[in-house]
Tab-separated table of C-alpha atoms and ligand atoms in Angstrom:
chain	number	residue	atom	x	y	z
A	1	UNK	CA	-13.448	-20.565	35.347
A	2	UNK	CA	-12.762	-24.150	36.433
A	3	UNK	CA	-11.181	-24.689	39.839
A	4	UNK	CA	-7.868	-26.092	38.605
A	5	UNK	CA	-6.710	-27.170	42.055
A	6	UNK	CA	-9.862	-29.173	42.680
A	7	UNK	CA	-9.639	-30.747	39.212
A	8	UNK	CA	-6.020	-31.904	39.546
A	9	UNK	CA	-6.492	-33.095	43.134
A	10	UNK	CA	-9.311	-35.324	41.899
A	11	UNK	CA	-7.206	-36.574	38.964
A	12	UNK	CA	-4.305	-37.354	41.311
A	13	UNK	CA	-6.575	-39.314	43.632
A	14	UNK	CA	-8.322	-41.246	40.868
A	15	UNK	CA	-5.511	-41.822	38.337
A	16	UNK	CA	-2.517	-42.175	40.685
A	17	UNK	CA	-3.513	-45.642	42.019
A	18	UNK	CA	-3.668	-47.082	38.475
A	19	UNK	CA	0.162	-47.097	38.160
A	20	UNK	CA	0.984	-50.856	38.253
A	21	UNK	CA	-0.269	-51.246	34.668
A	22	UNK	CA	2.866	-49.707	33.112
A	23	UNK	CA	6.634	-49.972	33.490
A	24	UNK	CA	9.415	-47.400	32.962
A	25	UNK	CA	11.694	-47.359	29.889
A	26	UNK	CA	14.435	-49.968	30.150
A	27	UNK	CA	16.459	-49.497	26.949
A	28	UNK	CA	18.295	-46.689	28.764
A	29	UNK	CA	19.401	-48.654	31.869
A	30	UNK	CA	19.360	-45.675	34.267
A	31	UNK	CA	15.716	-44.934	33.406
A	32	UNK	CA	14.614	-48.449	34.390
A	33	UNK	CA	15.296	-47.570	38.027
A	34	UNK	CA	12.501	-44.973	38.095
A	35	UNK	CA	9.754	-45.614	40.649
A	36	UNK	CA	6.550	-46.148	38.627
A	37	UNK	CA	4.371	-45.018	41.533
A	38	UNK	CA	5.624	-41.419	41.194
A	39	UNK	CA	2.989	-39.090	39.821
A	40	UNK	CA	3.086	-35.309	39.547
A	41	UNK	CA	0.869	-32.682	37.905
A	42	UNK	CA	1.535	-28.965	37.554
A	43	UNK	CA	-0.327	-26.125	35.895
A	44	UNK	CA	0.962	-22.663	35.318
A	45	UNK	CA	-1.279	-19.924	33.958
A	46	UNK	CA	-0.182	-16.893	31.974
A	47	UNK	CA	-1.767	-14.868	34.765
A	48	UNK	CA	0.960	-16.242	37.058
A	49	UNK	CA	-0.865	-18.847	39.146
A	50	UNK	CA	0.631	-22.298	39.813
A	51	UNK	CA	-1.356	-25.387	40.822
A	52	UNK	CA	0.257	-28.711	41.716
A	53	UNK	CA	-0.647	-32.199	42.874
A	54	UNK	CA	1.463	-35.234	43.793
A	55	UNK	CA	5.245	-35.287	43.429
A	56	UNK	CA	5.396	-32.156	41.273
A	57	UNK	CA	8.703	-31.031	42.760
A	58	UNK	CA	10.660	-34.257	42.171
A	59	UNK	CA	13.227	-33.951	39.348
A	60	UNK	CA	13.352	-36.453	36.472
A	61	UNK	CA	14.960	-36.492	33.041
A	62	UNK	CA	12.903	-34.761	30.383
A	63	UNK	CA	14.265	-36.908	27.512
A	64	UNK	CA	12.476	-36.102	24.235
A	65	UNK	CA	10.707	-33.038	25.623
A	66	UNK	CA	14.144	-31.417	25.114
A	67	UNK	CA	13.526	-31.710	21.362
A	68	UNK	CA	11.083	-28.797	21.605
A	69	UNK	CA	13.739	-26.535	23.146
A	70	UNK	CA	16.505	-27.462	20.696
A	71	UNK	CA	14.106	-27.022	17.788
A	72	UNK	CA	13.125	-23.542	19.031
A	73	UNK	CA	16.821	-22.631	19.429
A	74	UNK	CA	17.595	-23.668	15.867
A	75	UNK	CA	14.397	-22.394	14.199
A	76	UNK	CA	14.812	-18.901	15.661
A	77	UNK	CA	18.211	-18.609	13.941
A	78	UNK	CA	17.646	-20.605	10.751
A	79	UNK	CA	14.048	-19.604	10.015
A	80	UNK	CA	12.324	-21.534	7.250
A	81	UNK	CA	15.507	-23.164	5.953
A	82	UNK	CA	15.304	-25.757	8.757
A	83	UNK	CA	12.474	-27.397	6.781
A	84	UNK	CA	14.912	-28.306	4.003
A	85	UNK	CA	16.588	-30.795	6.360
A	86	UNK	CA	13.595	-32.081	8.307
A	87	UNK	CA	9.924	-32.513	7.406
A	88	UNK	CA	6.702	-31.726	9.240
A	89	UNK	CA	4.569	-34.808	8.700
A	90	UNK	CA	3.703	-37.485	11.233
A	91	UNK	CA	5.850	-40.572	10.736
A	92	UNK	CA	3.387	-43.246	11.879
A	93	UNK	CA	6.413	-45.159	13.148
A	94	UNK	CA	8.172	-45.505	16.500
A	95	UNK	CA	10.301	-42.623	17.790
A	96	UNK	CA	13.547	-44.476	17.089
A	97	UNK	CA	12.590	-46.159	13.815
A	98	UNK	CA	15.029	-46.466	10.916
A	99	UNK	CA	12.671	-47.720	8.224
A	100	UNK	CA	11.520	-44.489	6.522
A	101	UNK	CA	14.925	-42.852	6.504
A	102	UNK	CA	16.382	-45.039	3.796
A	103	UNK	CA	13.369	-44.581	1.473
A	104	UNK	CA	13.262	-40.842	2.129
A	105	UNK	CA	16.961	-40.154	1.478
A	106	UNK	CA	17.920	-39.382	5.057
A	107	UNK	CA	15.400	-36.548	5.563
A	108	UNK	CA	13.447	-37.318	8.748
A	109	UNK	CA	9.678	-36.902	8.710
A	110	UNK	CA	9.625	-34.407	11.597
A	111	UNK	CA	11.827	-32.875	14.322
A	112	UNK	CA	10.356	-34.964	17.151
A	113	UNK	CA	11.292	-38.475	16.105
A	114	UNK	CA	14.885	-39.241	17.086
A	115	UNK	CA	16.198	-38.902	13.518
A	116	UNK	CA	14.723	-35.403	13.208
A	117	UNK	CA	15.980	-34.349	16.621
A	118	UNK	CA	19.488	-35.551	15.739
A	119	UNK	CA	19.458	-33.346	12.619
A	120	UNK	CA	18.268	-30.384	14.710
A	121	UNK	CA	20.998	-30.937	17.316
A	122	UNK	CA	23.594	-31.271	14.546
A	123	UNK	CA	22.536	-27.816	13.291
A	124	UNK	CA	22.517	-26.466	16.840
A	125	UNK	CA	26.163	-27.548	17.217
A	126	UNK	CA	26.978	-25.650	14.009
A	127	UNK	CA	25.144	-22.533	15.190
A	128	UNK	CA	26.196	-22.322	18.848
A	129	UNK	CA	29.928	-22.414	19.716
A	130	UNK	CA	29.249	-23.914	23.183
A	131	UNK	CA	26.170	-26.029	22.464
A	132	UNK	CA	25.707	-27.722	25.843
A	133	UNK	CA	25.971	-24.441	27.740
A	134	UNK	CA	23.643	-22.797	25.212
A	135	UNK	CA	21.002	-25.511	25.733
A	136	UNK	CA	21.162	-25.133	29.520
A	137	UNK	CA	21.002	-21.329	29.222
A	138	UNK	CA	17.950	-21.581	26.991
A	139	UNK	CA	16.088	-24.031	29.230
A	140	UNK	CA	16.948	-22.001	32.329
A	141	UNK	CA	15.664	-18.811	30.732
A	142	UNK	CA	12.339	-20.246	29.530
A	143	UNK	CA	11.814	-21.926	32.904
A	144	UNK	CA	12.836	-18.860	34.886
A	145	UNK	CA	14.983	-21.209	36.993
A	146	UNK	CA	18.803	-20.893	36.937
A	147	UNK	CA	19.223	-24.240	38.743
A	148	UNK	CA	18.645	-26.656	35.889
A	149	UNK	CA	21.394	-29.126	34.982
A	150	UNK	CA	22.126	-32.254	33.006
A	151	UNK	CA	21.902	-35.562	34.871
A	152	UNK	CA	25.318	-36.880	33.886
A	153	UNK	CA	24.599	-40.395	35.127
A	154	UNK	CA	21.591	-40.694	32.829
A	155	UNK	CA	23.479	-39.075	29.933
A	156	UNK	CA	26.299	-41.623	30.317
A	157	UNK	CA	23.866	-44.499	30.582
A	158	UNK	CA	22.199	-43.433	27.325
A	159	UNK	CA	25.542	-42.854	25.608
A	160	UNK	CA	26.550	-46.432	26.470
A	161	UNK	CA	23.316	-47.749	24.931
A	162	UNK	CA	23.157	-45.437	21.908
A	163	UNK	CA	23.473	-48.016	19.122
A	164	UNK	CA	20.164	-47.171	17.505
A	165	UNK	CA	20.715	-43.409	17.575
A	166	UNK	CA	24.219	-43.994	16.204
A	167	UNK	CA	22.719	-46.022	13.373
A	168	UNK	CA	20.265	-43.199	12.584
A	169	UNK	CA	23.046	-40.607	12.639
A	170	UNK	CA	25.376	-42.637	10.411
A	171	UNK	CA	22.596	-43.372	7.925
A	172	UNK	CA	21.729	-39.670	7.696
A	173	UNK	CA	25.389	-38.733	7.402
A	174	UNK	CA	25.651	-41.022	4.373
A	175	UNK	CA	22.904	-38.875	2.777
A	176	UNK	CA	24.672	-35.631	3.759
A	177	UNK	CA	22.015	-34.634	6.306
A	178	UNK	CA	24.325	-34.827	9.332
A	179	UNK	CA	27.202	-32.411	8.892
A	180	UNK	CA	29.355	-32.698	12.009
A	181	UNK	CA	31.195	-35.267	14.070
A	182	UNK	CA	28.875	-38.050	15.243
A	183	UNK	CA	30.513	-38.602	18.653
A	184	UNK	CA	30.067	-34.900	19.454
A	185	UNK	CA	26.467	-35.062	18.257
A	186	UNK	CA	25.720	-38.083	20.437
A	187	UNK	CA	27.296	-36.432	23.482
A	188	UNK	CA	25.236	-33.250	23.094
A	189	UNK	CA	22.050	-35.200	22.288
A	190	UNK	CA	22.354	-37.508	25.319
A	191	UNK	CA	23.018	-34.480	27.553
A	192	UNK	CA	19.971	-32.578	26.271
A	193	UNK	CA	17.800	-35.662	26.896
A	194	UNK	CA	19.195	-36.035	30.426
A	195	UNK	CA	18.144	-32.517	31.523
A	196	UNK	CA	16.679	-32.863	34.980
A	197	UNK	CA	13.528	-30.887	35.747
A	198	UNK	CA	10.548	-31.089	38.064
A	199	UNK	CA	6.968	-31.198	36.831
A	200	UNK	CA	6.598	-27.591	38.014
A	201	UNK	CA	9.686	-26.551	35.976
A	202	UNK	CA	8.300	-28.365	32.983
A	203	UNK	CA	4.974	-26.549	33.133
A	204	UNK	CA	6.832	-23.233	33.435
A	205	UNK	CA	9.088	-24.082	30.483
A	206	UNK	CA	6.154	-24.359	28.054
A	207	UNK	CA	4.696	-21.015	29.005
A	208	UNK	CA	6.588	-19.233	26.202
A	209	UNK	CA	4.614	-21.407	23.787
A	210	UNK	CA	1.330	-20.574	25.517
A	211	UNK	CA	2.391	-16.923	25.190
A	212	UNK	CA	2.886	-17.368	21.404
A	213	UNK	CA	6.656	-17.096	21.447
A	214	UNK	CA	7.312	-14.592	24.254
A	215	UNK	CA	9.205	-15.715	27.359
A	216	UNK	CA	6.944	-14.507	30.198
A	217	UNK	CA	9.820	-14.643	32.691
A	218	UNK	CA	11.906	-11.934	31.031
A	219	UNK	CA	9.652	-10.529	28.290
A	220	UNK	CA	11.966	-11.503	25.392
A	221	UNK	CA	10.491	-12.766	22.144
A	222	UNK	CA	11.937	-16.222	21.380
A	223	UNK	CA	9.821	-17.133	18.353
A	224	UNK	CA	7.664	-15.049	16.049
A	225	UNK	CA	3.920	-15.717	16.428
A	226	UNK	CA	4.092	-17.612	13.128
A	227	UNK	CA	7.017	-19.794	14.297
A	228	UNK	CA	5.184	-20.471	17.565
A	229	UNK	CA	2.055	-21.457	15.663
A	230	UNK	CA	4.035	-23.844	13.479
A	231	UNK	CA	5.893	-25.407	16.374
A	232	UNK	CA	2.556	-26.002	18.103
A	233	UNK	CA	1.115	-27.563	14.956
A	234	UNK	CA	4.048	-29.966	14.667
A	235	UNK	CA	3.690	-30.877	18.346
A	236	UNK	CA	-0.001	-31.602	17.856
A	237	UNK	CA	0.608	-33.805	14.808
A	238	UNK	CA	3.966	-35.399	15.740
A	239	UNK	CA	4.684	-34.849	19.456
A	240	UNK	CA	3.642	-38.357	20.512
A	241	UNK	CA	5.055	-40.328	17.565
A	242	UNK	CA	2.626	-42.949	16.305
A	243	UNK	CA	0.236	-42.082	19.125
A	244	UNK	CA	-0.060	-38.404	18.094
A	245	UNK	CA	-3.503	-38.800	16.552
A	246	UNK	CA	-4.811	-40.514	19.663
A	247	UNK	CA	-3.309	-37.844	21.927
A	248	UNK	CA	-4.976	-35.081	19.890
A	249	UNK	CA	-8.239	-37.058	19.998
A	250	UNK	CA	-8.156	-37.657	23.739
A	251	UNK	CA	-6.455	-34.511	25.072
A	252	UNK	CA	-6.754	-31.862	22.353
A	253	UNK	CA	-3.602	-29.891	23.179
A	254	UNK	CA	-0.207	-29.503	21.500
A	255	UNK	CA	2.394	-31.235	23.650
A	256	UNK	CA	5.516	-33.350	23.838
A	257	UNK	CA	6.369	-36.523	25.714
A	258	UNK	CA	9.635	-38.071	26.878
A	259	UNK	CA	10.570	-41.628	27.834
A	260	UNK	CA	11.370	-40.342	31.339
A	261	UNK	CA	7.571	-40.312	31.780
A	262	UNK	CA	7.063	-36.555	31.446
A	263	UNK	CA	4.556	-34.781	29.200
A	264	UNK	CA	4.281	-31.023	28.729
A	265	UNK	CA	1.374	-29.423	26.881
A	266	UNK	CA	-0.246	-26.014	26.618
A	267	UNK	CA	-3.356	-24.065	25.754
A	268	UNK	CA	-2.402	-21.015	23.661
A	269	UNK	CA	-3.092	-17.702	25.373
A	270	UNK	CA	-4.012	-19.456	28.609
A	271	UNK	CA	-1.835	-22.003	30.414
A	272	UNK	CA	0.731	-24.775	30.325
A	273	UNK	CA	0.358	-28.120	32.045
A	274	UNK	CA	2.854	-30.873	32.800
A	275	UNK	CA	2.470	-34.387	34.138
A	276	UNK	CA	4.998	-36.998	35.163
A	277	UNK	CA	4.527	-40.716	35.737
A	278	UNK	CA	7.390	-43.017	34.621
A	279	UNK	CA	5.319	-46.031	33.491
A	280	UNK	CA	5.122	-46.011	29.684
A	281	UNK	CA	2.722	-47.476	27.152
A	282	UNK	CA	3.781	-49.352	24.007
A	283	UNK	CA	4.455	-46.059	22.167
A	284	UNK	CA	6.944	-44.836	24.786
A	285	UNK	CA	4.524	-42.242	26.205
A	286	UNK	CA	3.482	-41.977	29.857
A	287	UNK	CA	0.387	-44.158	30.226
A	288	UNK	CA	-1.080	-42.318	33.188
A	289	UNK	CA	0.220	-38.966	32.000
A	290	UNK	CA	-2.070	-39.169	28.985
A	291	UNK	CA	-4.939	-40.432	31.108
A	292	UNK	CA	-4.469	-37.476	33.478
A	293	UNK	CA	-4.353	-34.929	30.651
A	294	UNK	CA	-7.432	-36.398	29.011
A	295	UNK	CA	-9.325	-36.019	32.270
A	296	UNK	CA	-7.931	-32.501	32.718
A	297	UNK	CA	-9.201	-31.086	29.413
A	298	UNK	CA	-12.460	-33.025	29.756
A	299	UNK	CA	-13.082	-31.820	33.316
A	300	UNK	CA	-12.301	-28.165	32.625
A	301	UNK	CA	-14.255	-28.327	29.344
A	302	UNK	CA	-11.491	-26.600	27.387
A	303	UNK	CA	-8.837	-27.543	24.824
A	304	UNK	CA	-7.728	-26.045	21.509
A	305	UNK	CA	-10.859	-27.473	19.865
B	401	LIG	N1	16.863	-40.119	24.746
B	401	LIG	C1	15.816	-40.921	24.201
B	401	LIG	C2	16.262	-41.594	22.913
B	401	LIG	O1	16.925	-41.009	22.136
B	401	LIG	C3	14.631	-40.050	23.979
B	401	LIG	C4	13.452	-40.794	23.413
B	401	LIG	C5	12.141	-40.301	23.947
B	401	LIG	O2	12.058	-39.652	24.978
B	401	LIG	N2	11.081	-40.671	23.265
B	401	LIG	O3	15.950	-42.733	22.661
């Protein structure tokens, strides 16, 4: 077996100094303050080992990685009927694009673009009487860490700059695909995106996917093996928006990115891996995060392919 610690130490040393080539997200003002020289890597195996390099215990906001958790929360209760409201095809457009929604009658291409995630959170609000608490409870349980919270400053900053997400929500409401109150939806959505986690937490939080739907921290089954397979397939094809094909090509793992600079990915039956570096590329994905993950799967000679 590869020496994971040696591999990630080398990646940290070689990739870390490349950081000036990318800048953090600025359309959410509080994210623009992130220090682009931060760089963390964490691996957690199903056997229980943890390996880290860099600033793996610094918290940051997980942003769109939260879409995986809210989708799992909704899919486990709604089953297949979730696919009536949201598709499972790559969009080939930016994460916050409006263009397809009008042509496709308000049914988003997949749950990981903003439009799809807004539909999922709208359903979550219908299903869970205290949605924000339920989201925190879920994330805490899959991470095995009771100390995970929203970053209210980041949530407020996003709420004050939410025009595009509001436009998506209103457009979908006009097609009947958003059911509830839009202000409530935006509040819950901005809170879920603001969840503050470390790179170590993030690696731990994807272990239930590596374990095909079972939470390794308390043994409960969250998703059926079939639901876990499907969620992984949608991550592989849609988790990085219009860069999903390139991510699959370079890294070869199902995963999800966020504009906070985090990426979480996993190898079924084996391990989860998370990286964090706030500088983004043109697709809104962590530039060095992808570089690090590409080197990781290449160096260990293993991926899902
Ligand atoms: N909160 C961000 C938004 O809605 C999440 C986007 C992302 O991480 N790609 O714009």
